[in-house]
Amino acid sequence: SMPPSACALSQVEAHSGHAAHPSRAVVIGDTPLDVGVALFGGARSIAVATGSHTTDELRACGADVVFEDLSDLEKVLAAL
């Protein structure tokens, strides 16, 4: 079966009519699994420690950017 990241990108292409490439994708999540999906699929990752994982844990998983929360919209948008 298709990896989740490839499946998501194919859905973007199907619905938008535009080519989607992993290097232009960003996965935003709050778990090591979310970070892993991004890494596996070749996308960037933004991890947010709003769940049960700390910023240190998410950073250790390889997240490109880690936030405590999304309250600083300017920094979040800059990370995209």
Backbone as a ProteinNet text record, in pm:
[ID]
protein_1_A
[PRIMARY]
SMPPSACALSQVEAHSGHAAHPSRAVVIGDTPLDVGVALFGGARSIAVATGSHTTDELRACGADVVFEDLSDLEKVLAAL
[TERTIARY]
82.5	0	86.7	27.7	96.6	125.4	248	274.8	181.1	149.7	54.3	91.1	219.9	258.9	230.4	256.5	229.7	79.7	4.7	-141.3	-196.6	-147	-193.1	-159.9	-39	0.6	-82.1	-113.4	-195.1	-336	-386.7	-517.6	-513.5	-404.4	-389.1	-391.1	-316	-311.2	-448.7	-517.9	-648.3	-750.5	-745.8	-846.3	-810.4	-680.6	-640.3	-603.7	-566.7	-520.8	-377.7	-308.6	-169.4	-77.5	41.7	140.6	185.1	192.4	238.1	368.4	466.6	595.5	627.3	678	706.3	794	888.2	978.6	905.7	785	706.6	594.4	590.7	484.7	535.4	442.9	473.8	371	419.6	332.7	335.3	217.6	206.6	138.6	203.8	145.2	201	152.3	195.6	249.4	283.9	337.7	464	545.2	659.7	617.8	499	450	431	376.6	359.8	495.3	592.9	727.8	785	763.9	813	752	623.5	556.8	622.1	649.5	714.8	853.6	931	1066.6	1063.4	978.4	967.4	924.9	835.8	782.5	861.5	964.6	1045.9	988.5	894.7	834.5	900.5	879.1	924	822.2	865.8	772.5	774.7	655.3	638.9	567.2	634.6	576.5	530.5	417.4	357.6	332.4	388.6	381	250.6	138.7	8.9	-53.3	12.6	-37.8	41.7	70.6	138.7	290	345	489.4	548.6	667	733.6	805.9	844.5	922.3	1053.8	1116.2	1242.2	1222.1	1114.6	1086.2	1062.7	987.3	956.1	1080.2	1163	1288.3	1379.6	1385.4	1470.3	1426	1299	1246.8	1285.9	1339.8	1383.8	1294.7	1203.6	1117.5	1202	1163.2	1235.3	1216	1093.8	1059.3	970.1	990.4	907.4	854.7	724.6	660.5	595.6	590.7	517.5	366.9	322.4	183.5	182.1	65.8	54.8	11.9	34.4	-15.4	57.7	183.6	258.7	244.3	134.5	100.4	209.9	273.5	379.6	493.9	535.2	643.5	597.8	474.6	422.1	419.1	367.6	361.5	500.9	594.9	732.8	794.6	754.4	808.1	755.5	640	582.9	663.6
-119.1	0	125.1	234.8	362.7	422	476.1	541.4	659.6	692.5	801.5	932.5	965.6	1093	1095.1	984	978.2	980.6	915.4	915.2	1056.6	1128.1	1265.7	1354.1	1340.4	1422.9	1389.4	1262.4	1227.3	1284.3	1293.3	1354.2	1504.6	1569.7	1712.9	1733.2	1651.6	1663.2	1637.7	1537	1501.9	1613.3	1676.4	1778.1	1917.7	1944.3	2079.2	2090.4	1978.1	1981.6	2029.5	2046.9	2092.5	1980.9	1974.7	1876.3	1908.2	1806.3	1822.9	1745.6	1808.8	1744.6	1745.1	1634.1	1625.5	1738.1	1784.5	1889.5	2022.2	2035	2157.3	2137.5	2017.3	1985	2005.1	2036.7	2050.2	1968.7	1880.5	1803.7	1872.1	1906.5	1968.4	1868.4	1837.9	1740.3	1752	1665	1671.9	1539.4	1448.1	1319.4	1282.7	1192.2	1141.5	1073.8	1013.5	951.8	1056.1	1171.7	1279.3	1322.4	1337.3	1373.9	1264	1139.5	1027	1020.2	1049.4	1051	1155.3	1273	1379.1	1334.7	1280.9	1237	1128.7	1030	918.7	966.7	1064.4	1111.4	1222.6	1272.9	1379.2	1517.9	1532.9	1663.3	1726.4	1855.4	1923.5	1896.3	1910.1	1886.6	2002	2036.4	2131.5	2054.8	2040.7	1967.6	2067.6	2036.7	2124.7	2041.1	2086	2008.3	2033.1	2019.9	2039.7	1907.6	1798.1	1666.2	1612.8	1484.9	1420.3	1415	1477	1474.8	1614.1	1617.4	1744.4	1797.9	1924.2	1983	1907.6	1867.7	1792.4	1658.6	1588.3	1460	1478.6	1580.6	1604	1647.8	1729.4	1772.3	1651.2	1561.5	1442.5	1348.3	1355	1270.5	1322.6	1444.4	1499.8	1606.3	1661.9	1768.2	1886.8	1946.6	2062.7	2185	2202.4	2314.7	2260.6	2308.9	2265.7	2388.9	2387.1	2493.9	2434.6	2512.9	2474.4	2473.1	2571.4	2581.5	2670.6	2698.9	2778.3	2921.9	2969.5	3101.7	3217.1	3196.6	3303	3284.3	3333.4	3312.2	3359.9	3470.7	3523.1	3421.4	3361.4	3260.6	3134.3	3095.3	2975.8	2998.4	3111.5	3140.7	3152	3206.6	3216.2	3078.4	2983.8	2847.3	2772.8	2816.9	2749.7	2784.7
0	0	0	-33.2	-46.1	92.6	114.9	243.8	264.6	392	419.1	351.2	347.4	287.5	137.5	69.2	-74.3	-100.5	-14.8	-28.8	-12.4	86.8	109.4	-9.6	-63.1	-177.1	-301.3	-320.5	-437.3	-423.5	-300.4	-279.5	-307.2	-267.9	-297.8	-448.4	-520.7	-666.4	-728.5	-680.1	-737.3	-715.8	-600.8	-569.7	-619	-632.5	-671.8	-818.9	-877.7	-1016	-1029.8	-917.4	-918.3	-869	-926.3	-882.2	-740.6	-659.1	-520.9	-504.8	-443.7	-422.5	-273.9	-221.3	-78.1	-23.9	-102.7	-53.8	-31.1	-84.5	-64.3	36.5	96	192	335	424.5	566.4	644	728.5	816.9	953	1003.9	1135.4	1227.2	1338.9	1430	1569.3	1657.2	1796.7	1850.1	1759.2	1803.1	1724.9	1779.9	1705	1574.6	1571.9	1448.7	1339.5	1374	1276.4	1219.3	1306.9	1263.1	1174.2	1212.2	1133.1	994.8	983.9	852.6	763.1	820	742.4	697.2	789.3	755.4	648.3	665.3	570.7	433	430.5	303.1	237.4	306.2	247.4	266.1	358.8	386.7	507.9	527	648.3	758	882.4	992.5	1091.9	1136.8	1245.9	1356.4	1468.8	1581.1	1686.8	1746.7	1846.9	1973	2084.3	2208.8	2283.9	2213.3	2277.1	2320	2286.9	2325.4	2443.1	2439	2551.2	2535.5	2430.5	2407.2	2428.6	2487.9	2517.8	2395	2402.5	2292.8	2275.4	2384	2374.5	2304.6	2336.6	2271.9	2122.2	2087.3	1945.7	1868.8	1931.5	1869	1847.2	1947.2	1938	1826.7	1789	1680.4	1543.1	1539.1	1411.5	1351.9	1431.2	1378.6	1332.4	1222.3	1170.4	1258.6	1307.1	1393.2	1504.1	1626.5	1738.9	1811.8	1839.5	1915.5	2039.9	2144.7	2265.2	2235.4	2158.6	2114.2	1989.7	1937	1814.4	1841.2	1961.5	1999.4	1931.2	1892.4	1824.8	1674.5	1621.1	1481.3	1387	1418.3	1332.4	1318.3	1428.1	1422.3	1349.3	1371.4	1303.5	1152.4	1109.7	966.6	906.2	980.1	931.3	912.7	996.6	986.6	865.5	816.4	698.7	575.8
[MASK]
++++++++++++++++++++++++++++++++++++++++++++++++++++++++++++++++++++++++++++++++

